[in-house]
């Protein structure tokens, strides 16, 4: 009996030591303060929301990677932007009406070229597994409170709390925080997102950690709103930059992370501005 107790204590101590070491390692990770976000992995040169796209974003040193998450019919978490599989795969139908097995049979790369043939629609677990620990993960939710709770729990389970945040509507954020109070949130509620003063005020009120501002309108001045966001320690994402020449003014205005569909063509300009590509840590 004493031997069993001794081994049990030893095993418990070993697990505690591993957990402590993992926590210490996470604590040493320094997250980027500003940079480029690969929108859907950067889909100009690779299939969007796929492993090849994410691998390219990592290769080019993206400071942030954005991807979209939704439920299948059988409640699996898959990475896809549209409500249907029609545009990006060789299949047809709504994601919510298909099982994971049905979606995994589709080709999510062939429409981008033969070299991407047989690319699968990835799950959230697969996507998180390939990501470095020192890149922001912009998890755009295509659903409400139930989806928010499910994704938050996966992020917690996979030790991605320091880097993953949920870009979502208010109801999804509420579901996520109910399941995991410390989850990071980017407010993207469509009810008021186009009204920047209202959007900023709601983001501050809801204690979100990020905001994702939309394209600046001609003649629009956001100086006051950006100052408010900075005062409340809210990181500012910007959707999106179409040309590398836009980066300097956006960063000077106070934007922290700029989304782009074509990461490789933006990296050189970012370097010129003193933003070095991320060296991945796993």
PDB file of C-alpha atoms in Angstrom:
ATOM      1  CA  UNK A   1       0.000   0.000   0.000  1.00  0.00           C
ATOM      2  CA  UNK A   2       2.818   2.382   0.913  1.00  0.00           C
ATOM      3  CA  UNK A   3       4.466   1.634  -2.433  1.00  0.00           C
ATOM      4  CA  UNK A   4       1.267   2.489  -4.323  1.00  0.00           C
ATOM      5  CA  UNK A   5       0.889   5.759  -2.416  1.00  0.00           C
ATOM      6  CA  UNK A   6       4.538   6.587  -3.044  1.00  0.00           C
ATOM      7  CA  UNK A   7       4.175   6.032  -6.810  1.00  0.00           C
ATOM      8  CA  UNK A   8       0.913   8.015  -6.888  1.00  0.00           C
ATOM      9  CA  UNK A   9       2.541  10.969  -5.163  1.00  0.00           C
ATOM     10  CA  UNK A  10       5.531  10.751  -7.507  1.00  0.00           C
ATOM     11  CA  UNK A  11       3.287  10.682 -10.560  1.00  0.00           C
ATOM     12  CA  UNK A  12       1.284  13.636  -9.292  1.00  0.00           C
ATOM     13  CA  UNK A  13       4.442  15.606  -8.628  1.00  0.00           C
ATOM     14  CA  UNK A  14       5.709  14.827 -12.126  1.00  0.00           C
ATOM     15  CA  UNK A  15       2.475  16.120 -13.681  1.00  0.00           C
ATOM     16  CA  UNK A  16       2.639  19.230 -11.500  1.00  0.00           C
ATOM     17  CA  UNK A  17       6.243  19.821 -12.580  1.00  0.00           C
ATOM     18  CA  UNK A  18       5.308  19.513 -16.254  1.00  0.00           C
ATOM     19  CA  UNK A  19       2.380  21.905 -15.843  1.00  0.00           C
ATOM     20  CA  UNK A  20       4.551  24.390 -13.949  1.00  0.00           C
ATOM     21  CA  UNK A  21       7.259  24.228 -16.611  1.00  0.00           C
ATOM     22  CA  UNK A  22       4.703  24.756 -19.371  1.00  0.00           C
ATOM     23  CA  UNK A  23       3.232  27.772 -17.549  1.00  0.00           C
ATOM     24  CA  UNK A  24       6.682  29.275 -17.073  1.00  0.00           C
ATOM     25  CA  UNK A  25       7.483  28.796 -20.741  1.00  0.00           C
ATOM     26  CA  UNK A  26       4.237  30.531 -21.765  1.00  0.00           C
ATOM     27  CA  UNK A  27       5.011  33.403 -19.418  1.00  0.00           C
ATOM     28  CA  UNK A  28       8.291  34.042 -21.239  1.00  0.00           C
ATOM     29  CA  UNK A  29       6.629  34.381 -24.637  1.00  0.00           C
ATOM     30  CA  UNK A  30       6.542  37.965 -25.869  1.00  0.00           C
ATOM     31  CA  UNK A  31       3.623  38.677 -28.193  1.00  0.00           C
ATOM     32  CA  UNK A  32       3.994  41.109 -31.109  1.00  0.00           C
ATOM     33  CA  UNK A  33       3.049  44.709 -30.364  1.00  0.00           C
ATOM     34  CA  UNK A  34       2.141  45.512 -33.981  1.00  0.00           C
ATOM     35  CA  UNK A  35       2.354  44.032 -37.443  1.00  0.00           C
ATOM     36  CA  UNK A  36       0.538  42.231 -40.218  1.00  0.00           C
ATOM     37  CA  UNK A  37      -2.415  39.881 -39.950  1.00  0.00           C
ATOM     38  CA  UNK A  38      -2.753  37.172 -42.604  1.00  0.00           C
ATOM     39  CA  UNK A  39      -6.474  37.334 -43.401  1.00  0.00           C
ATOM     40  CA  UNK A  40      -7.810  33.762 -43.737  1.00  0.00           C
ATOM     41  CA  UNK A  41      -4.180  32.740 -43.962  1.00  0.00           C
ATOM     42  CA  UNK A  42      -3.579  35.153 -46.852  1.00  0.00           C
ATOM     43  CA  UNK A  43      -5.646  33.832 -49.724  1.00  0.00           C
ATOM     44  CA  UNK A  44      -4.160  35.547 -52.763  1.00  0.00           C
ATOM     45  CA  UNK A  45      -1.578  32.805 -53.275  1.00  0.00           C
ATOM     46  CA  UNK A  46      -3.019  29.873 -51.284  1.00  0.00           C
ATOM     47  CA  UNK A  47      -6.473  28.434 -50.568  1.00  0.00           C
ATOM     48  CA  UNK A  48      -8.108  30.450 -47.794  1.00  0.00           C
ATOM     49  CA  UNK A  49      -8.612  28.979 -44.334  1.00  0.00           C
ATOM     50  CA  UNK A  50      -6.470  25.924 -45.062  1.00  0.00           C
ATOM     51  CA  UNK A  51      -3.273  24.396 -43.709  1.00  0.00           C
ATOM     52  CA  UNK A  52      -1.222  25.493 -46.793  1.00  0.00           C
ATOM     53  CA  UNK A  53      -2.389  29.066 -46.243  1.00  0.00           C
ATOM     54  CA  UNK A  54      -1.534  29.040 -42.555  1.00  0.00           C
ATOM     55  CA  UNK A  55       1.859  27.487 -43.258  1.00  0.00           C
ATOM     56  CA  UNK A  56       2.647  30.266 -45.728  1.00  0.00           C
ATOM     57  CA  UNK A  57       1.614  32.908 -43.199  1.00  0.00           C
ATOM     58  CA  UNK A  58       3.954  31.349 -40.646  1.00  0.00           C
ATOM     59  CA  UNK A  59       6.756  31.106 -43.212  1.00  0.00           C
ATOM     60  CA  UNK A  60       6.526  34.829 -43.977  1.00  0.00           C
ATOM     61  CA  UNK A  61       6.478  35.738 -40.291  1.00  0.00           C
ATOM     62  CA  UNK A  62       2.944  37.072 -39.823  1.00  0.00           C
ATOM     63  CA  UNK A  63       2.410  38.705 -36.441  1.00  0.00           C
ATOM     64  CA  UNK A  64      -1.243  37.649 -36.483  1.00  0.00           C
ATOM     65  CA  UNK A  65      -3.214  34.994 -38.377  1.00  0.00           C
ATOM     66  CA  UNK A  66      -6.974  35.243 -38.885  1.00  0.00           C
ATOM     67  CA  UNK A  67      -9.320  32.331 -39.569  1.00  0.00           C
ATOM     68  CA  UNK A  68     -13.057  31.650 -39.412  1.00  0.00           C
ATOM     69  CA  UNK A  69     -14.755  29.033 -37.241  1.00  0.00           C
ATOM     70  CA  UNK A  70     -18.215  27.487 -37.408  1.00  0.00           C
ATOM     71  CA  UNK A  71     -20.169  24.405 -36.405  1.00  0.00           C
ATOM     72  CA  UNK A  72     -20.935  21.460 -38.657  1.00  0.00           C
ATOM     73  CA  UNK A  73     -24.255  19.599 -38.394  1.00  0.00           C
ATOM     74  CA  UNK A  74     -22.704  17.275 -35.794  1.00  0.00           C
ATOM     75  CA  UNK A  75     -21.174  20.165 -33.797  1.00  0.00           C
ATOM     76  CA  UNK A  76     -17.595  19.760 -35.009  1.00  0.00           C
ATOM     77  CA  UNK A  77     -15.566  22.982 -35.246  1.00  0.00           C
ATOM     78  CA  UNK A  78     -14.297  23.597 -38.771  1.00  0.00           C
ATOM     79  CA  UNK A  79     -12.433  26.455 -40.424  1.00  0.00           C
ATOM     80  CA  UNK A  80     -14.520  28.108 -43.128  1.00  0.00           C
ATOM     81  CA  UNK A  81     -15.692  31.633 -43.861  1.00  0.00           C
ATOM     82  CA  UNK A  82     -18.875  31.194 -45.884  1.00  0.00           C
ATOM     83  CA  UNK A  83     -22.088  29.628 -44.696  1.00  0.00           C
ATOM     84  CA  UNK A  84     -21.812  27.205 -47.614  1.00  0.00           C
ATOM     85  CA  UNK A  85     -18.954  25.159 -49.028  1.00  0.00           C
ATOM     86  CA  UNK A  86     -19.767  26.200 -52.615  1.00  0.00           C
ATOM     87  CA  UNK A  87     -17.208  28.957 -53.220  1.00  0.00           C
ATOM     88  CA  UNK A  88     -14.072  27.391 -51.750  1.00  0.00           C
ATOM     89  CA  UNK A  89     -14.521  23.639 -52.291  1.00  0.00           C
ATOM     90  CA  UNK A  90     -15.675  21.200 -54.959  1.00  0.00           C
ATOM     91  CA  UNK A  91     -18.873  20.567 -53.002  1.00  0.00           C
ATOM     92  CA  UNK A  92     -22.211  22.247 -52.491  1.00  0.00           C
ATOM     93  CA  UNK A  93     -24.367  22.867 -49.450  1.00  0.00           C
ATOM     94  CA  UNK A  94     -24.545  24.643 -46.120  1.00  0.00           C
ATOM     95  CA  UNK A  95     -21.861  23.895 -43.547  1.00  0.00           C
ATOM     96  CA  UNK A  96     -24.549  23.608 -40.871  1.00  0.00           C
ATOM     97  CA  UNK A  97     -26.296  20.871 -42.891  1.00  0.00           C
ATOM     98  CA  UNK A  98     -23.181  18.716 -43.341  1.00  0.00           C
ATOM     99  CA  UNK A  99     -21.360  16.394 -40.960  1.00  0.00           C
ATOM    100  CA  UNK A 100     -17.638  16.630 -40.342  1.00  0.00           C
ATOM    101  CA  UNK A 101     -17.124  13.421 -42.297  1.00  0.00           C
ATOM    102  CA  UNK A 102     -18.965  14.867 -45.301  1.00  0.00           C
ATOM    103  CA  UNK A 103     -16.982  18.098 -45.209  1.00  0.00           C
ATOM    104  CA  UNK A 104     -13.668  16.273 -44.865  1.00  0.00           C
ATOM    105  CA  UNK A 105     -14.360  14.469 -48.132  1.00  0.00           C
ATOM    106  CA  UNK A 106     -14.348  17.792 -50.013  1.00  0.00           C
ATOM    107  CA  UNK A 107     -11.383  19.337 -51.805  1.00  0.00           C
ATOM    108  CA  UNK A 108     -10.709  22.807 -50.382  1.00  0.00           C
ATOM    109  CA  UNK A 109      -7.675  23.501 -52.554  1.00  0.00           C
ATOM    110  CA  UNK A 110      -8.419  22.534 -56.146  1.00  0.00           C
ATOM    111  CA  UNK A 111     -10.098  25.843 -56.988  1.00  0.00           C
ATOM    112  CA  UNK A 112      -6.819  27.594 -56.204  1.00  0.00           C
ATOM    113  CA  UNK A 113      -4.814  25.338 -58.503  1.00  0.00           C
ATOM    114  CA  UNK A 114      -3.860  21.726 -59.096  1.00  0.00           C
ATOM    115  CA  UNK A 115      -0.868  21.924 -56.732  1.00  0.00           C
ATOM    116  CA  UNK A 116      -3.344  22.378 -53.863  1.00  0.00           C
ATOM    117  CA  UNK A 117      -5.569  19.487 -54.901  1.00  0.00           C
ATOM    118  CA  UNK A 118      -6.812  17.246 -52.075  1.00  0.00           C
ATOM    119  CA  UNK A 119      -6.410  19.966 -49.443  1.00  0.00           C
ATOM    120  CA  UNK A 120      -8.918  19.293 -46.668  1.00  0.00           C
ATOM    121  CA  UNK A 121     -11.112  21.692 -44.707  1.00  0.00           C
ATOM    122  CA  UNK A 122      -9.263  21.824 -41.370  1.00  0.00           C
ATOM    123  CA  UNK A 123     -10.742  21.479 -37.908  1.00  0.00           C
ATOM    124  CA  UNK A 124     -10.036  23.981 -35.144  1.00  0.00           C
ATOM    125  CA  UNK A 125      -7.862  21.454 -33.297  1.00  0.00           C
ATOM    126  CA  UNK A 126      -5.734  20.839 -36.403  1.00  0.00           C
ATOM    127  CA  UNK A 127      -5.350  24.549 -36.986  1.00  0.00           C
ATOM    128  CA  UNK A 128      -4.272  25.331 -33.436  1.00  0.00           C
ATOM    129  CA  UNK A 129      -1.829  22.410 -33.440  1.00  0.00           C
ATOM    130  CA  UNK A 130       0.266  23.903 -36.253  1.00  0.00           C
ATOM    131  CA  UNK A 131       0.374  27.464 -34.922  1.00  0.00           C
ATOM    132  CA  UNK A 132       3.445  28.957 -33.220  1.00  0.00           C
ATOM    133  CA  UNK A 133       3.015  30.099 -29.620  1.00  0.00           C
ATOM    134  CA  UNK A 134       4.150  33.671 -30.348  1.00  0.00           C
ATOM    135  CA  UNK A 135       1.654  34.728 -33.042  1.00  0.00           C
ATOM    136  CA  UNK A 136      -1.732  36.291 -32.336  1.00  0.00           C
ATOM    137  CA  UNK A 137      -4.622  34.057 -33.404  1.00  0.00           C
ATOM    138  CA  UNK A 138      -7.607  36.044 -34.655  1.00  0.00           C
ATOM    139  CA  UNK A 139     -10.459  33.526 -34.356  1.00  0.00           C
ATOM    140  CA  UNK A 140     -13.461  34.912 -36.219  1.00  0.00           C
ATOM    141  CA  UNK A 141     -16.635  33.217 -35.029  1.00  0.00           C
ATOM    142  CA  UNK A 142     -19.484  32.509 -37.447  1.00  0.00           C
ATOM    143  CA  UNK A 143     -22.120  31.835 -34.823  1.00  0.00           C
ATOM    144  CA  UNK A 144     -23.587  32.832 -31.475  1.00  0.00           C
ATOM    145  CA  UNK A 145     -23.216  32.045 -27.791  1.00  0.00           C
ATOM    146  CA  UNK A 146     -23.011  28.260 -28.164  1.00  0.00           C
ATOM    147  CA  UNK A 147     -20.150  28.590 -30.638  1.00  0.00           C
ATOM    148  CA  UNK A 148     -18.424  31.158 -28.432  1.00  0.00           C
ATOM    149  CA  UNK A 149     -18.496  28.792 -25.461  1.00  0.00           C
ATOM    150  CA  UNK A 150     -17.263  25.808 -27.477  1.00  0.00           C
ATOM    151  CA  UNK A 151     -14.328  27.655 -29.046  1.00  0.00           C
ATOM    152  CA  UNK A 152     -13.321  29.288 -25.757  1.00  0.00           C
ATOM    153  CA  UNK A 153     -13.088  25.885 -24.082  1.00  0.00           C
ATOM    154  CA  UNK A 154     -10.920  24.502 -26.903  1.00  0.00           C
ATOM    155  CA  UNK A 155      -8.573  27.482 -26.626  1.00  0.00           C
ATOM    156  CA  UNK A 156      -8.336  26.966 -22.877  1.00  0.00           C
ATOM    157  CA  UNK A 157      -7.737  23.219 -23.248  1.00  0.00           C
ATOM    158  CA  UNK A 158      -4.971  23.717 -25.824  1.00  0.00           C
ATOM    159  CA  UNK A 159      -3.111  26.357 -23.768  1.00  0.00           C
ATOM    160  CA  UNK A 160      -3.670  29.171 -26.278  1.00  0.00           C
ATOM    161  CA  UNK A 161      -5.220  31.656 -23.865  1.00  0.00           C
ATOM    162  CA  UNK A 162      -2.255  34.044 -24.105  1.00  0.00           C
ATOM    163  CA  UNK A 163      -2.523  34.456 -27.882  1.00  0.00           C
ATOM    164  CA  UNK A 164      -5.972  33.506 -29.209  1.00  0.00           C
ATOM    165  CA  UNK A 165      -8.867  35.958 -29.183  1.00  0.00           C
ATOM    166  CA  UNK A 166     -12.438  35.641 -30.440  1.00  0.00           C
ATOM    167  CA  UNK A 167     -13.604  38.158 -33.024  1.00  0.00           C
ATOM    168  CA  UNK A 168     -17.362  37.994 -32.648  1.00  0.00           C
ATOM    169  CA  UNK A 169     -20.782  39.481 -31.947  1.00  0.00           C
ATOM    170  CA  UNK A 170     -21.794  40.359 -28.385  1.00  0.00           C
ATOM    171  CA  UNK A 171     -23.864  37.203 -27.835  1.00  0.00           C
ATOM    172  CA  UNK A 172     -20.943  34.978 -28.825  1.00  0.00           C
ATOM    173  CA  UNK A 173     -18.664  36.951 -26.498  1.00  0.00           C
ATOM    174  CA  UNK A 174     -21.106  36.472 -23.622  1.00  0.00           C
ATOM    175  CA  UNK A 175     -21.236  32.727 -24.235  1.00  0.00           C
ATOM    176  CA  UNK A 176     -17.452  32.545 -24.418  1.00  0.00           C
ATOM    177  CA  UNK A 177     -16.929  34.477 -21.200  1.00  0.00           C
ATOM    178  CA  UNK A 178     -19.537  32.398 -19.381  1.00  0.00           C
ATOM    179  CA  UNK A 179     -17.539  29.288 -20.271  1.00  0.00           C
ATOM    180  CA  UNK A 180     -14.107  30.838 -19.837  1.00  0.00           C
ATOM    181  CA  UNK A 181     -14.059  34.279 -18.142  1.00  0.00           C
ATOM    182  CA  UNK A 182     -10.444  35.059 -19.084  1.00  0.00           C
ATOM    183  CA  UNK A 183     -10.897  34.533 -22.839  1.00  0.00           C
ATOM    184  CA  UNK A 184      -9.711  37.460 -24.985  1.00  0.00           C
ATOM    185  CA  UNK A 185     -12.395  39.162 -27.079  1.00  0.00           C
ATOM    186  CA  UNK A 186     -12.362  41.328 -30.204  1.00  0.00           C
ATOM    187  CA  UNK A 187     -15.692  43.139 -30.521  1.00  0.00           C
ATOM    188  CA  UNK A 188     -17.074  42.811 -34.056  1.00  0.00           C
ATOM    189  CA  UNK A 189     -20.790  43.276 -33.491  1.00  0.00           C
ATOM    190  CA  UNK A 190     -22.400  44.065 -36.851  1.00  0.00           C
ATOM    191  CA  UNK A 191     -25.293  46.017 -35.307  1.00  0.00           C
ATOM    192  CA  UNK A 192     -23.137  49.118 -34.825  1.00  0.00           C
ATOM    193  CA  UNK A 193     -19.757  48.320 -36.340  1.00  0.00           C
ATOM    194  CA  UNK A 194     -20.106  50.843 -39.191  1.00  0.00           C
ATOM    195  CA  UNK A 195     -20.703  53.673 -36.687  1.00  0.00           C
ATOM    196  CA  UNK A 196     -17.190  54.149 -35.310  1.00  0.00           C
ATOM    197  CA  UNK A 197     -18.005  56.301 -32.225  1.00  0.00           C
ATOM    198  CA  UNK A 198     -20.734  53.829 -31.188  1.00  0.00           C
ATOM    199  CA  UNK A 199     -18.485  50.877 -31.996  1.00  0.00           C
ATOM    200  CA  UNK A 200     -15.642  52.243 -29.864  1.00  0.00           C
ATOM    201  CA  UNK A 201     -17.955  53.105 -26.961  1.00  0.00           C
ATOM    202  CA  UNK A 202     -19.485  49.602 -26.957  1.00  0.00           C
ATOM    203  CA  UNK A 203     -16.062  47.981 -27.160  1.00  0.00           C
ATOM    204  CA  UNK A 204     -14.871  49.909 -24.109  1.00  0.00           C
ATOM    205  CA  UNK A 205     -18.119  49.261 -22.210  1.00  0.00           C
ATOM    206  CA  UNK A 206     -17.911  45.516 -22.893  1.00  0.00           C
ATOM    207  CA  UNK A 207     -14.252  45.415 -21.802  1.00  0.00           C
ATOM    208  CA  UNK A 208     -13.113  43.835 -25.054  1.00  0.00           C
ATOM    209  CA  UNK A 209      -9.395  43.385 -25.618  1.00  0.00           C
ATOM    210  CA  UNK A 210      -9.362  44.115 -29.365  1.00  0.00           C
ATOM    211  CA  UNK A 211     -11.390  46.045 -31.905  1.00  0.00           C
ATOM    212  CA  UNK A 212     -11.361  45.521 -35.675  1.00  0.00           C
ATOM    213  CA  UNK A 213     -11.985  48.821 -37.428  1.00  0.00           C
ATOM    214  CA  UNK A 214     -13.277  48.798 -40.968  1.00  0.00           C
ATOM    215  CA  UNK A 215     -11.825  50.690 -43.938  1.00  0.00           C
ATOM    216  CA  UNK A 216     -11.370  54.391 -43.322  1.00  0.00           C
ATOM    217  CA  UNK A 217     -13.898  56.490 -45.245  1.00  0.00           C
ATOM    218  CA  UNK A 218     -12.679  59.490 -47.300  1.00  0.00           C
ATOM    219  CA  UNK A 219     -12.292  62.482 -45.001  1.00  0.00           C
ATOM    220  CA  UNK A 220     -13.012  60.471 -41.856  1.00  0.00           C
ATOM    221  CA  UNK A 221     -11.074  61.429 -38.722  1.00  0.00           C
ATOM    222  CA  UNK A 222     -10.718  58.722 -36.051  1.00  0.00           C
ATOM    223  CA  UNK A 223      -8.114  60.495 -33.923  1.00  0.00           C
ATOM    224  CA  UNK A 224     -10.427  60.885 -30.928  1.00  0.00           C
ATOM    225  CA  UNK A 225     -11.715  57.320 -31.069  1.00  0.00           C
ATOM    226  CA  UNK A 226      -8.225  55.842 -31.411  1.00  0.00           C
ATOM    227  CA  UNK A 227      -7.055  57.887 -28.421  1.00  0.00           C
ATOM    228  CA  UNK A 228      -9.936  56.459 -26.379  1.00  0.00           C
ATOM    229  CA  UNK A 229      -9.026  52.922 -27.408  1.00  0.00           C
ATOM    230  CA  UNK A 230      -5.385  53.465 -26.467  1.00  0.00           C
ATOM    231  CA  UNK A 231      -6.402  54.931 -23.104  1.00  0.00           C
ATOM    232  CA  UNK A 232      -8.373  51.746 -22.403  1.00  0.00           C
ATOM    233  CA  UNK A 233      -5.547  49.435 -23.558  1.00  0.00           C
ATOM    234  CA  UNK A 234      -7.573  48.023 -26.452  1.00  0.00           C
ATOM    235  CA  UNK A 235      -5.522  46.721 -29.362  1.00  0.00           C
ATOM    236  CA  UNK A 236      -6.605  48.009 -32.760  1.00  0.00           C
ATOM    237  CA  UNK A 237      -6.915  45.790 -35.825  1.00  0.00           C
ATOM    238  CA  UNK A 238      -7.703  47.305 -39.230  1.00  0.00           C
ATOM    239  CA  UNK A 239      -9.585  45.574 -42.036  1.00  0.00           C
ATOM    240  CA  UNK A 240      -7.937  45.838 -44.503  1.00  0.00           C
ATOM    241  CA  UNK A 241      -4.933  47.253 -46.419  1.00  0.00           C
ATOM    242  CA  UNK A 242      -5.049  46.788 -50.185  1.00  0.00           C
ATOM    243  CA  UNK A 243      -1.575  48.190 -50.904  1.00  0.00           C
ATOM    244  CA  UNK A 244       1.722  48.072 -48.964  1.00  0.00           C
ATOM    245  CA  UNK A 245       1.987  51.862 -49.249  1.00  0.00           C
ATOM    246  CA  UNK A 246      -0.957  52.149 -46.842  1.00  0.00           C
ATOM    247  CA  UNK A 247       0.952  50.611 -43.942  1.00  0.00           C
ATOM    248  CA  UNK A 248       2.979  53.611 -42.789  1.00  0.00           C
ATOM    249  CA  UNK A 249       0.038  55.983 -42.360  1.00  0.00           C
ATOM    250  CA  UNK A 250      -2.076  53.302 -40.687  1.00  0.00           C
ATOM    251  CA  UNK A 251       0.603  52.465 -38.146  1.00  0.00           C
ATOM    252  CA  UNK A 252       1.243  56.168 -37.506  1.00  0.00           C
ATOM    253  CA  UNK A 253      -2.473  56.675 -36.856  1.00  0.00           C
ATOM    254  CA  UNK A 254      -2.322  54.181 -33.987  1.00  0.00           C
ATOM    255  CA  UNK A 255      -3.442  50.961 -35.655  1.00  0.00           C
ATOM    256  CA  UNK A 256      -1.666  47.942 -34.160  1.00  0.00           C
ATOM    257  CA  UNK A 257      -2.368  45.137 -36.640  1.00  0.00           C
ATOM    258  CA  UNK A 258      -3.326  45.426 -40.299  1.00  0.00           C
ATOM    259  CA  UNK A 259      -5.152  42.641 -42.099  1.00  0.00           C
ATOM    260  CA  UNK A 260      -4.066  41.711 -45.607  1.00  0.00           C
ATOM    261  CA  UNK A 261      -5.027  39.049 -48.129  1.00  0.00           C
ATOM    262  CA  UNK A 262      -1.575  39.069 -49.701  1.00  0.00           C
ATOM    263  CA  UNK A 263       0.980  38.821 -46.918  1.00  0.00           C
ATOM    264  CA  UNK A 264       4.103  38.114 -49.064  1.00  0.00           C
ATOM    265  CA  UNK A 265       3.715  41.472 -50.858  1.00  0.00           C
ATOM    266  CA  UNK A 266       3.463  43.411 -47.586  1.00  0.00           C
ATOM    267  CA  UNK A 267       6.397  41.945 -45.674  1.00  0.00           C
ATOM    268  CA  UNK A 268       9.097  44.076 -47.344  1.00  0.00           C
ATOM    269  CA  UNK A 269       7.309  47.327 -46.537  1.00  0.00           C
ATOM    270  CA  UNK A 270       6.692  46.195 -42.960  1.00  0.00           C
ATOM    271  CA  UNK A 271      10.412  45.475 -42.584  1.00  0.00           C
ATOM    272  CA  UNK A 272      11.219  48.962 -43.897  1.00  0.00           C
ATOM    273  CA  UNK A 273       9.014  50.346 -41.157  1.00  0.00           C
ATOM    274  CA  UNK A 274      10.956  48.377 -38.529  1.00  0.00           C
ATOM    275  CA  UNK A 275       8.515  45.480 -38.120  1.00  0.00           C
ATOM    276  CA  UNK A 276      10.509  42.268 -38.381  1.00  0.00           C
ATOM    277  CA  UNK A 277       8.856  38.955 -39.327  1.00  0.00           C
ATOM    278  CA  UNK A 278       8.085  36.703 -36.376  1.00  0.00           C
ATOM    279  CA  UNK A 279      10.510  33.889 -35.709  1.00  0.00           C
ATOM    280  CA  UNK A 280       8.111  31.114 -34.697  1.00  0.00           C
ATOM    281  CA  UNK A 281       8.298  29.495 -31.280  1.00  0.00           C
ATOM    282  CA  UNK A 282       6.626  26.103 -30.826  1.00  0.00           C
TER     283      UNK A 282
END
